[in-house]
Amino acid sequence: MKTRRDFMRSAVLGASATWTLPGFIDRTFAELGEQSRGSATQFATGKDDTILVVLQLAGGNDGLNTLVPYGDDDYHRARPTIGKNAKDLIRIGDGLGLNSSMPFLGSLFKEGGLGIVQGVGYPNPNRSHFVSTSIWETADINNRSNTGWLGRYFDNACEGVDPTVGISFNKSTPESFGALRNPGVSLSSPELYRWIHSGGQKAQAEEFFSELNRPEDEAPVDGGSIDMPAGGKVGGVVGESNLHFLERVALDAQVSSKKILEIAAKHRTTVQYDGTPIARNLNLVSRMIAGGMATRVYYVSHGGFDTHTGQVNSHDRLLGQLDSALKSFFTDLKKQGNDKRVVLMTFSEFGRRVKENASAGTDHGKASCLFVAGGGVKGGLYGSYPSLTDLTEGDLKHTVDFRSVYADLLGAWLKAPNIGKILGGDFRGIGMV
């Protein structure tokens, strides 16, 4: 694969005379070119090796109504209005069923391609969207780390590659991409990154820069709206100033945009995707994989899981959108012949409280469940379903530390060396991949 240095020399610098470049970006070329000189090439790339897709369910997904313990009477007593009955579920185990809005995931589980981790969480959990998202993204339960778990993977296992080793389809860089050197790139659509070219892109460029400079609002601790996308801080390179952040993002965008656009345009799928944001983003991920992008990690988000009021319809709808998008995505990968190379993990910052509230919804809780899907997954149930009576402050106690899932994905799937350095401790995988 081309390194950042090669791309800059052959494409960026060579074409710079025909582009309209802000002065500060022009000045950065020499500095970054010098920094990248002599850098190594990644030992494995997404062109020919395994790929991880991380899918955030932002807002705090209700695990109890996703993987439902319908055989437990305490569940029905705690949720007389919003509780699910056996007839409304896809039965997958003894007294357990998946929400019926997820027929594809139900079939995938029965075929052995879906792992479900029950009771996943961390010690001394926090119910704040902002703090808990940060903990999941940094893999640091003390919430003190300046880098994210994926950014540390980029730094430790992918030294010397261009920024597209990690691509996030978000307006801001996820905190999990926070790194000392290479935080990947973030974009809401490839077209937005075409701003650097002269012509009609100027207004788009100004809007893009305006968004980059806009302060991030902290998510409220409680009572967020159902449409709230996510909490957590914005990731990036540790220690850099706002100006350097802007310069780096702009340069990374420019270096990556032409390549991303060309690769995204190569693949025209015959698989039908919905028009939802999560389906569109997974469609883009699929196109980039089909086009041979070197990316090892993709990050997408599906928001709206903060279901405080009228939960049933909205939660079912969100899970249905997720299920349909995943069906299209994995069908597309299979047609490409790439289904064995991709594993997708969902996560949410926390689950919901066991008891429903007075508004037919649920409030911020603690442990939940997550899905790991793909050709390399050993399907089945992992961990133990938390007790509905042995609670902590009315919330479920976790039975699996989420960093054990990360250890599986980093070690067994991405083949990252020195997992302890990336996760900040000795976490054993749970044997899913």
Short mmCIF file of C-alpha atoms in Angstrom, two decimals:
data_model
loop_
_atom_site.label_atom_id
_atom_site.label_comp_id
_atom_site.label_asym_id
_atom_site.label_seq_id
_atom_site.Cartn_x
_atom_site.Cartn_y
_atom_site.Cartn_z
CA MET A 1 0.00 0.00 0.00
CA LYS A 2 1.05 3.57 -0.46
CA THR A 3 2.33 5.29 2.60
CA ARG A 4 1.26 8.76 3.52
CA ARG A 5 4.63 9.98 2.22
CA ASP A 6 4.19 8.29 -1.16
CA PHE A 7 0.70 9.63 -1.60
CA MET A 8 1.72 13.13 -0.70
CA ARG A 9 4.57 13.09 -3.17
CA SER A 10 2.74 11.51 -6.07
CA ALA A 11 -0.71 13.01 -5.71
CA VAL A 12 -0.89 15.93 -3.36
CA LEU A 13 2.31 17.77 -4.11
CA GLY A 14 2.19 16.91 -7.78
CA ALA A 15 -1.27 18.31 -8.21
CA SER A 16 -1.02 21.20 -5.80
CA ALA A 17 -0.47 23.73 -8.55
CA THR A 18 -3.99 23.11 -9.83
CA TRP A 19 -5.68 23.21 -6.44
CA THR A 20 -6.78 26.10 -4.34
CA LEU A 21 -4.99 25.50 -1.07
CA PRO A 22 -5.31 27.55 2.07
CA GLY A 23 -1.89 28.83 3.00
CA PHE A 24 -1.57 27.03 6.30
CA ILE A 25 -2.14 23.67 4.60
CA ASP A 26 0.50 24.47 2.04
CA ARG A 27 2.94 25.17 4.86
CA THR A 28 2.12 21.87 6.51
CA PHE A 29 3.16 19.74 3.57
CA ALA A 30 6.87 20.12 4.14
CA GLU A 31 6.59 19.52 7.86
CA LEU A 32 4.45 16.42 7.55
CA GLY A 33 6.51 15.12 4.65
CA GLU A 34 9.57 15.37 6.85
CA GLN A 35 7.79 13.59 9.70
CA SER A 36 6.72 10.73 7.46
CA ARG A 37 10.16 10.19 5.92
CA GLY A 38 11.50 6.75 6.64
CA SER A 39 8.30 5.51 8.22
CA ALA A 40 7.55 1.82 8.03
CA THR A 41 4.70 0.21 6.17
CA GLN A 42 1.92 -1.60 8.01
CA PHE A 43 2.58 -5.33 8.25
CA ALA A 44 -0.96 -6.15 7.16
CA THR A 45 -3.65 -4.07 5.51
CA GLY A 46 -7.36 -4.37 4.99
CA LYS A 47 -6.72 -5.13 1.32
CA ASP A 48 -5.77 -8.69 2.13
CA ASP A 49 -6.33 -9.21 5.83
CA THR A 50 -9.06 -9.05 8.43
CA ILE A 51 -11.29 -6.02 8.95
CA LEU A 52 -13.17 -4.84 12.02
CA VAL A 53 -16.35 -2.74 11.87
CA VAL A 54 -17.37 -1.06 15.13
CA LEU A 55 -21.04 -0.04 15.29
CA GLN A 56 -22.10 2.26 18.12
CA LEU A 57 -25.69 2.11 19.37
CA ALA A 58 -25.68 5.62 20.79
CA GLY A 59 -27.89 6.66 23.69
CA GLY A 60 -27.83 3.52 25.84
CA ASN A 61 -29.50 0.49 24.27
CA ASP A 62 -32.01 -1.40 26.40
CA GLY A 63 -30.45 -4.87 26.53
CA LEU A 64 -33.41 -6.29 28.46
CA ASN A 65 -35.74 -5.65 25.52
CA THR A 66 -33.09 -6.64 22.97
CA LEU A 67 -32.11 -10.01 24.40
CA VAL A 68 -35.24 -10.72 26.42
CA PRO A 69 -35.37 -13.07 29.45
CA TYR A 70 -39.04 -13.81 28.79
CA GLY A 71 -38.95 -16.93 30.97
CA ASP A 72 -38.14 -14.91 34.10
CA ASP A 73 -41.22 -13.76 36.02
CA ASP A 74 -39.22 -10.91 37.56
CA TYR A 75 -38.81 -9.44 34.08
CA HIS A 76 -42.58 -9.24 33.56
CA ARG A 77 -43.13 -7.82 37.06
CA ALA A 78 -40.55 -5.10 36.41
CA ARG A 79 -41.98 -4.25 32.99
CA PRO A 80 -45.77 -4.67 33.00
CA THR A 81 -46.26 -2.20 30.12
CA ILE A 82 -43.22 -2.49 27.88
CA GLY A 83 -42.23 -6.10 28.57
CA LYS A 84 -42.08 -8.59 25.70
CA ASN A 85 -43.95 -11.89 25.69
CA ALA A 86 -42.69 -15.15 24.21
CA LYS A 87 -44.95 -14.84 21.19
CA ASP A 88 -43.27 -11.53 20.30
CA LEU A 89 -39.74 -12.93 20.27
CA ILE A 90 -37.32 -15.05 18.27
CA ARG A 91 -36.48 -17.81 20.71
CA ILE A 92 -32.76 -18.59 20.86
CA GLY A 93 -32.22 -20.24 24.23
CA ASP A 94 -33.76 -21.44 27.47
CA GLY A 95 -36.17 -18.64 28.36
CA LEU A 96 -34.30 -16.17 26.12
CA GLY A 97 -35.46 -14.52 22.92
CA LEU A 98 -34.32 -11.82 20.53
CA ASN A 99 -36.57 -8.86 19.86
CA SER A 100 -38.69 -9.86 16.87
CA SER A 101 -37.59 -6.71 15.03
CA MET A 102 -34.33 -8.53 14.28
CA PRO A 103 -35.17 -11.54 12.07
CA PHE A 104 -31.84 -11.41 10.25
CA LEU A 105 -29.83 -11.53 13.46
CA GLY A 106 -32.08 -14.34 14.68
CA SER A 107 -31.29 -16.37 11.56
CA LEU A 108 -27.60 -15.52 11.78
CA PHE A 109 -27.51 -16.76 15.37
CA LYS A 110 -29.10 -20.06 14.41
CA GLU A 111 -26.58 -20.44 11.55
CA GLY A 112 -23.65 -19.90 13.94
CA GLY A 113 -22.55 -16.51 12.63
CA LEU A 114 -23.60 -14.35 15.58
CA GLY A 115 -22.13 -14.15 19.06
CA ILE A 116 -24.16 -12.44 21.76
CA VAL A 117 -22.37 -11.26 24.88
CA GLN A 118 -24.75 -11.11 27.85
CA GLY A 119 -24.35 -8.81 30.82
CA VAL A 120 -21.47 -6.82 29.35
CA GLY A 121 -20.24 -3.78 31.28
CA TYR A 122 -17.47 -2.64 33.62
CA PRO A 123 -16.79 -2.16 37.35
CA ASN A 124 -18.33 0.86 39.06
CA PRO A 125 -20.39 1.86 36.01
CA ASN A 126 -21.41 5.42 35.30
CA ARG A 127 -24.88 6.38 34.00
CA SER A 128 -23.72 9.54 32.24
CA HIS A 129 -23.85 9.32 28.44
CA PHE A 130 -20.71 11.44 28.27
CA VAL A 131 -18.61 9.61 30.85
CA SER A 132 -19.72 6.08 30.02
CA THR A 133 -19.18 6.57 26.28
CA SER A 134 -15.73 7.89 27.08
CA ILE A 135 -14.98 4.81 29.18
CA TRP A 136 -16.02 2.45 26.39
CA GLU A 137 -14.11 4.46 23.79
CA THR A 138 -10.88 4.70 25.80
CA ALA A 139 -11.15 1.29 27.50
CA ASP A 140 -10.17 3.13 30.69
CA ILE A 141 -12.71 2.74 33.50
CA ASN A 142 -11.09 5.63 35.40
CA ASN A 143 -11.78 7.90 32.41
CA ARG A 144 -8.32 9.47 32.49
CA SER A 145 -6.83 8.30 29.21
CA ASN A 146 -6.14 10.78 26.43
CA THR A 147 -6.16 8.08 23.78
CA GLY A 148 -8.72 5.55 22.58
CA TRP A 149 -8.44 1.78 22.30
CA LEU A 150 -8.47 1.84 18.49
CA GLY A 151 -6.08 4.79 18.34
CA ARG A 152 -3.64 2.85 20.51
CA TYR A 153 -4.02 -0.08 18.11
CA PHE A 154 -3.17 2.25 15.19
CA ASP A 155 -0.15 3.61 17.08
CA ASN A 156 1.17 0.24 18.23
CA ALA A 157 0.34 -2.08 15.34
CA CYS A 158 0.00 0.13 12.26
CA GLU A 159 3.01 2.43 12.43
CA GLY A 160 3.77 4.39 9.29
CA VAL A 161 0.55 3.93 7.34
CA ASP A 162 -1.57 6.67 5.82
CA PRO A 163 -4.58 7.97 7.79
CA THR A 164 -7.10 5.64 6.18
CA VAL A 165 -6.07 2.74 8.41
CA GLY A 166 -9.17 3.80 10.36
CA ILE A 167 -12.23 5.50 8.88
CA SER A 168 -15.16 6.81 10.90
CA PHE A 169 -18.41 7.94 9.32
CA ASN A 170 -19.09 10.61 11.91
CA LYS A 171 -18.79 14.38 11.78
CA SER A 172 -16.26 14.26 14.59
CA THR A 173 -13.49 11.81 15.32
CA PRO A 174 -14.68 9.21 17.85
CA GLU A 175 -12.74 9.17 21.08
CA SER A 176 -11.79 5.56 20.41
CA PHE A 177 -9.65 6.86 17.50
CA GLY A 178 -7.71 9.23 19.79
CA ALA A 179 -4.00 8.51 19.25
CA LEU A 180 -0.48 9.76 19.82
CA ARG A 181 0.28 9.74 16.08
CA ASN A 182 -2.44 8.43 13.76
CA PRO A 183 -6.12 8.89 14.71
CA GLY A 184 -7.53 7.77 11.34
CA VAL A 185 -9.98 9.98 9.48
CA SER A 186 -13.62 10.88 10.02
CA LEU A 187 -16.16 11.93 7.44
CA SER A 188 -19.92 12.07 7.18
CA SER A 189 -19.71 11.32 3.45
CA PRO A 190 -16.81 11.04 1.00
CA GLU A 191 -18.22 13.93 -1.00
CA LEU A 192 -17.64 16.32 1.90
CA TYR A 193 -13.94 15.65 1.64
CA ARG A 194 -13.74 16.90 -1.92
CA TRP A 195 -13.76 20.48 -0.66
CA ILE A 196 -10.15 21.21 -1.48
CA HIS A 197 -10.71 21.24 -5.21
CA SER A 198 -11.33 24.63 -6.77
CA GLY A 199 -14.76 25.47 -8.12
CA GLY A 200 -18.07 24.94 -6.38
CA GLN A 201 -16.68 23.37 -3.22
CA LYS A 202 -15.83 26.59 -1.42
CA ALA A 203 -19.09 26.94 0.48
CA GLN A 204 -18.93 23.30 1.51
CA ALA A 205 -15.37 23.80 2.67
CA GLU A 206 -16.32 26.77 4.82
CA GLU A 207 -19.19 24.83 6.37
CA PHE A 208 -16.90 21.90 7.04
CA PHE A 209 -14.32 24.10 8.74
CA SER A 210 -17.04 25.81 10.72
CA GLU A 211 -18.20 22.46 12.06
CA LEU A 212 -14.65 21.51 12.99
CA ASN A 213 -14.27 24.68 15.02
CA ARG A 214 -17.62 24.47 16.76
CA PRO A 215 -17.33 23.54 20.46
CA GLU A 216 -18.75 20.16 21.35
CA ASP A 217 -21.72 20.24 23.68
CA GLU A 218 -21.59 17.82 26.56
CA ALA A 219 -24.39 15.33 26.65
CA PRO A 220 -26.68 15.66 29.68
CA VAL A 221 -26.25 13.21 32.50
CA ASP A 222 -29.90 12.23 32.47
CA GLY A 223 -32.99 12.89 30.48
CA GLY A 224 -31.48 13.20 27.02
CA SER A 225 -33.75 13.16 24.03
CA ILE A 226 -34.43 10.05 22.01
CA ASP A 227 -32.64 11.52 19.03
CA MET A 228 -29.42 12.27 20.89
CA PRO A 229 -26.68 10.59 18.88
CA ALA A 230 -23.84 10.03 21.31
CA GLY A 231 -21.81 11.23 24.23
CA GLY A 232 -18.07 11.12 24.75
CA LYS A 233 -15.26 13.44 23.87
CA VAL A 234 -13.84 13.99 20.42
CA GLY A 235 -10.72 12.00 19.63
CA GLY A 236 -7.57 13.23 17.91
CA VAL A 237 -3.83 13.40 18.32
CA VAL A 238 -2.82 13.90 21.94
CA GLY A 239 -1.26 17.26 22.77
CA GLU A 240 -1.94 19.12 19.54
CA SER A 241 -3.37 22.64 19.41
CA ASN A 242 -6.70 23.48 17.81
CA LEU A 243 -4.89 24.99 14.84
CA HIS A 244 -2.75 21.93 14.33
CA PHE A 245 -5.81 19.74 14.71
CA LEU A 246 -7.50 21.73 11.98
CA GLU A 247 -4.45 21.56 9.75
CA ARG A 248 -4.01 17.85 10.25
CA VAL A 249 -7.67 17.02 9.65
CA ALA A 250 -7.69 19.16 6.53
CA LEU A 251 -4.56 17.52 5.21
CA ASP A 252 -5.73 14.03 6.08
CA ALA A 253 -9.00 14.82 4.36
CA GLN A 254 -7.24 15.94 1.25
CA VAL A 255 -4.85 13.02 1.18
CA SER A 256 -7.69 10.59 1.69
CA SER A 257 -10.54 12.11 -0.28
CA LYS A 258 -9.44 11.33 -3.80
CA LYS A 259 -8.61 7.77 -2.91
CA ILE A 260 -11.84 7.27 -0.94
CA LEU A 261 -13.99 8.70 -3.71
CA GLU A 262 -12.33 6.59 -6.37
CA ILE A 263 -12.65 3.43 -4.35
CA ALA A 264 -16.25 4.12 -3.28
CA ALA A 265 -17.17 4.65 -6.93
CA LYS A 266 -15.73 1.31 -8.03
CA HIS A 267 -18.32 -0.93 -6.48
CA ARG A 268 -21.94 -0.89 -7.57
CA THR A 269 -23.86 -3.39 -5.51
CA THR A 270 -27.01 -5.19 -6.56
CA VAL A 271 -28.05 -5.47 -2.90
CA GLN A 272 -30.84 -3.16 -1.80
CA TYR A 273 -30.04 -0.93 1.19
CA ASP A 274 -32.62 1.11 3.12
CA GLY A 275 -32.42 4.88 3.11
CA THR A 276 -31.59 5.09 6.83
CA PRO A 277 -28.28 6.70 7.89
CA ILE A 278 -26.94 3.44 9.29
CA ALA A 279 -27.78 1.57 6.08
CA ARG A 280 -26.15 4.27 3.93
CA ASN A 281 -23.00 4.23 6.03
CA LEU A 282 -22.71 0.45 5.95
CA ASN A 283 -23.22 0.65 2.19
CA LEU A 284 -20.21 2.98 2.01
CA VAL A 285 -18.16 0.63 4.19
CA SER A 286 -19.07 -2.25 1.90
CA ARG A 287 -18.07 -0.27 -1.19
CA MET A 288 -14.70 0.61 0.32
CA ILE A 289 -14.01 -3.00 1.26
CA ALA A 290 -14.99 -4.13 -2.25
CA GLY A 291 -12.71 -1.48 -3.75
CA GLY A 292 -9.67 -2.76 -1.86
CA MET A 293 -9.29 0.02 0.69
CA ALA A 294 -6.40 -0.69 3.06
CA THR A 295 -8.51 0.26 6.08
CA ARG A 296 -8.43 -2.17 9.03
CA VAL A 297 -11.12 -0.52 11.17
CA TYR A 298 -14.38 1.20 10.18
CA TYR A 299 -16.57 3.02 12.71
CA VAL A 300 -20.26 3.81 12.24
CA SER A 301 -22.98 5.00 14.60
CA HIS A 302 -26.72 4.37 14.94
CA GLY A 303 -28.28 6.91 17.30
CA GLY A 304 -31.55 7.40 19.17
CA PHE A 305 -31.43 4.69 21.86
CA ASP A 306 -32.09 7.08 24.78
CA THR A 307 -35.62 5.73 25.21
CA HIS A 308 -37.04 7.54 28.24
CA THR A 309 -40.61 7.79 26.94
CA GLY A 310 -42.85 5.61 24.79
CA GLN A 311 -40.05 3.14 24.34
CA VAL A 312 -41.69 0.15 22.68
CA ASN A 313 -42.32 1.49 19.19
CA SER A 314 -39.18 3.60 18.98
CA HIS A 315 -36.89 0.87 20.31
CA ASP A 316 -38.38 -1.76 18.03
CA ARG A 317 -38.01 0.62 15.09
CA LEU A 318 -34.33 1.29 15.86
CA LEU A 319 -33.55 -2.42 16.22
CA GLY A 320 -35.42 -3.10 12.97
CA GLN A 321 -33.33 -0.47 11.16
CA LEU A 322 -30.19 -2.04 12.56
CA ASP A 323 -31.26 -5.54 11.52
CA SER A 324 -32.17 -4.51 7.98
CA ALA A 325 -28.91 -2.59 7.51
CA LEU A 326 -26.89 -5.55 8.75
CA LYS A 327 -28.76 -7.93 6.45
CA SER A 328 -27.89 -5.78 3.43
CA PHE A 329 -24.31 -5.33 4.58
CA PHE A 330 -23.52 -9.01 5.12
CA THR A 331 -25.38 -10.04 1.95
CA ASP A 332 -23.27 -7.53 0.04
CA LEU A 333 -20.04 -8.81 1.61
CA LYS A 334 -20.96 -12.38 0.70
CA LYS A 335 -21.55 -11.43 -2.93
CA GLN A 336 -18.13 -9.77 -2.94
CA GLY A 337 -16.48 -12.82 -1.38
CA ASN A 338 -15.37 -10.70 1.59
CA ASP A 339 -17.75 -12.05 4.23
CA LYS A 340 -15.04 -14.20 5.85
CA ARG A 341 -12.74 -11.19 6.27
CA VAL A 342 -15.10 -8.92 8.21
CA VAL A 343 -16.26 -8.98 11.83
CA LEU A 344 -18.69 -6.37 13.17
CA MET A 345 -19.15 -5.51 16.84
CA THR A 346 -21.95 -3.39 18.28
CA PHE A 347 -21.65 -1.52 21.56
CA SER A 348 -23.64 0.93 23.63
CA GLU A 349 -22.47 3.06 26.53
CA PHE A 350 -24.86 1.39 29.00
CA GLY A 351 -28.12 -0.52 29.28
CA ARG A 352 -31.36 0.65 30.85
CA ARG A 353 -32.78 0.22 34.36
CA VAL A 354 -34.62 -3.02 35.08
CA LYS A 355 -37.93 -1.35 35.98
CA GLU A 356 -39.82 0.64 33.39
CA ASN A 357 -40.58 4.26 34.32
CA ALA A 358 -43.92 6.09 34.51
CA SER A 359 -43.60 7.25 30.89
CA ALA A 360 -43.59 3.74 29.42
CA GLY A 361 -39.87 4.07 28.90
CA THR A 362 -36.64 3.24 30.68
CA ASP A 363 -33.93 5.34 32.32
CA HIS A 364 -30.16 5.06 32.26
CA GLY A 365 -28.90 1.75 33.63
CA LYS A 366 -25.73 -0.29 33.58
CA ALA A 367 -25.04 -3.73 32.04
CA SER A 368 -26.43 -4.66 28.64
CA CYS A 369 -25.68 -7.00 25.73
CA LEU A 370 -23.71 -6.65 22.51
CA PHE A 371 -23.46 -8.45 19.19
CA VAL A 372 -20.41 -9.73 17.33
CA ALA A 373 -21.21 -10.92 13.80
CA GLY A 374 -19.29 -12.19 10.80
CA GLY A 375 -17.59 -15.12 9.16
CA GLY A 376 -14.85 -15.41 11.77
CA VAL A 377 -17.23 -15.52 14.74
CA LYS A 378 -17.91 -18.61 16.82
CA GLY A 379 -21.61 -18.07 17.28
CA GLY A 380 -23.49 -18.56 20.52
CA LEU A 381 -24.20 -16.98 23.88
CA TYR A 382 -21.26 -15.67 25.93
CA GLY A 383 -21.22 -14.71 29.57
CA SER A 384 -24.15 -15.17 31.94
CA TYR A 385 -27.44 -13.35 31.89
CA PRO A 386 -27.43 -10.99 34.89
CA SER A 387 -29.79 -11.68 37.76
CA LEU A 388 -32.95 -9.55 37.78
CA THR A 389 -33.08 -9.61 41.57
CA ASP A 390 -29.44 -9.36 42.64
CA LEU A 391 -29.02 -5.77 41.53
CA THR A 392 -26.80 -2.78 42.20
CA GLU A 393 -28.82 0.38 42.84
CA GLY A 394 -31.67 -1.13 40.84
CA ASP A 395 -29.45 -1.98 37.90
CA LEU A 396 -28.06 -5.17 36.41
CA LYS A 397 -24.59 -6.29 37.51
CA HIS A 398 -22.22 -6.98 34.64
CA THR A 399 -20.90 -10.52 34.14
CA VAL A 400 -18.42 -9.79 31.32
CA ASP A 401 -15.92 -6.93 31.22
CA PHE A 402 -16.14 -5.23 27.81
CA ARG A 403 -12.35 -5.15 27.57
CA SER A 404 -12.38 -8.96 27.30
CA VAL A 405 -14.36 -8.56 24.08
CA TYR A 406 -11.84 -5.98 22.86
CA ALA A 407 -9.03 -8.43 23.69
CA ASP A 408 -10.64 -11.01 21.41
CA LEU A 409 -11.00 -8.59 18.54
CA LEU A 410 -7.51 -7.12 18.88
CA GLY A 411 -5.65 -10.37 19.43
CA ALA A 412 -7.54 -13.12 17.65
CA TRP A 413 -9.01 -11.03 14.83
CA LEU A 414 -6.69 -8.08 14.10
CA LYS A 415 -3.59 -10.01 15.25
CA ALA A 416 -2.34 -7.03 17.22
CA PRO A 417 0.82 -7.62 19.26
CA ASN A 418 1.05 -6.48 22.87
CA ILE A 419 -2.65 -6.28 23.68
CA GLY A 420 -1.84 -5.42 27.28
CA LYS A 421 -0.25 -2.16 26.16
CA ILE A 422 -3.28 -1.27 24.04
CA LEU A 423 -5.85 -2.11 26.72
CA GLY A 424 -3.79 -1.03 29.71
CA GLY A 425 -3.99 -4.39 31.44
CA ASP A 426 -4.02 -8.16 31.03
CA PHE A 427 -7.47 -9.00 29.67
CA ARG A 428 -8.16 -12.48 28.35
CA GLY A 429 -10.43 -12.89 25.36
CA ILE A 430 -13.66 -14.83 25.65
CA GLY A 431 -13.00 -17.03 22.60
CA MET A 432 -15.57 -15.57 20.20
CA VAL A 433 -13.22 -15.35 17.19
#
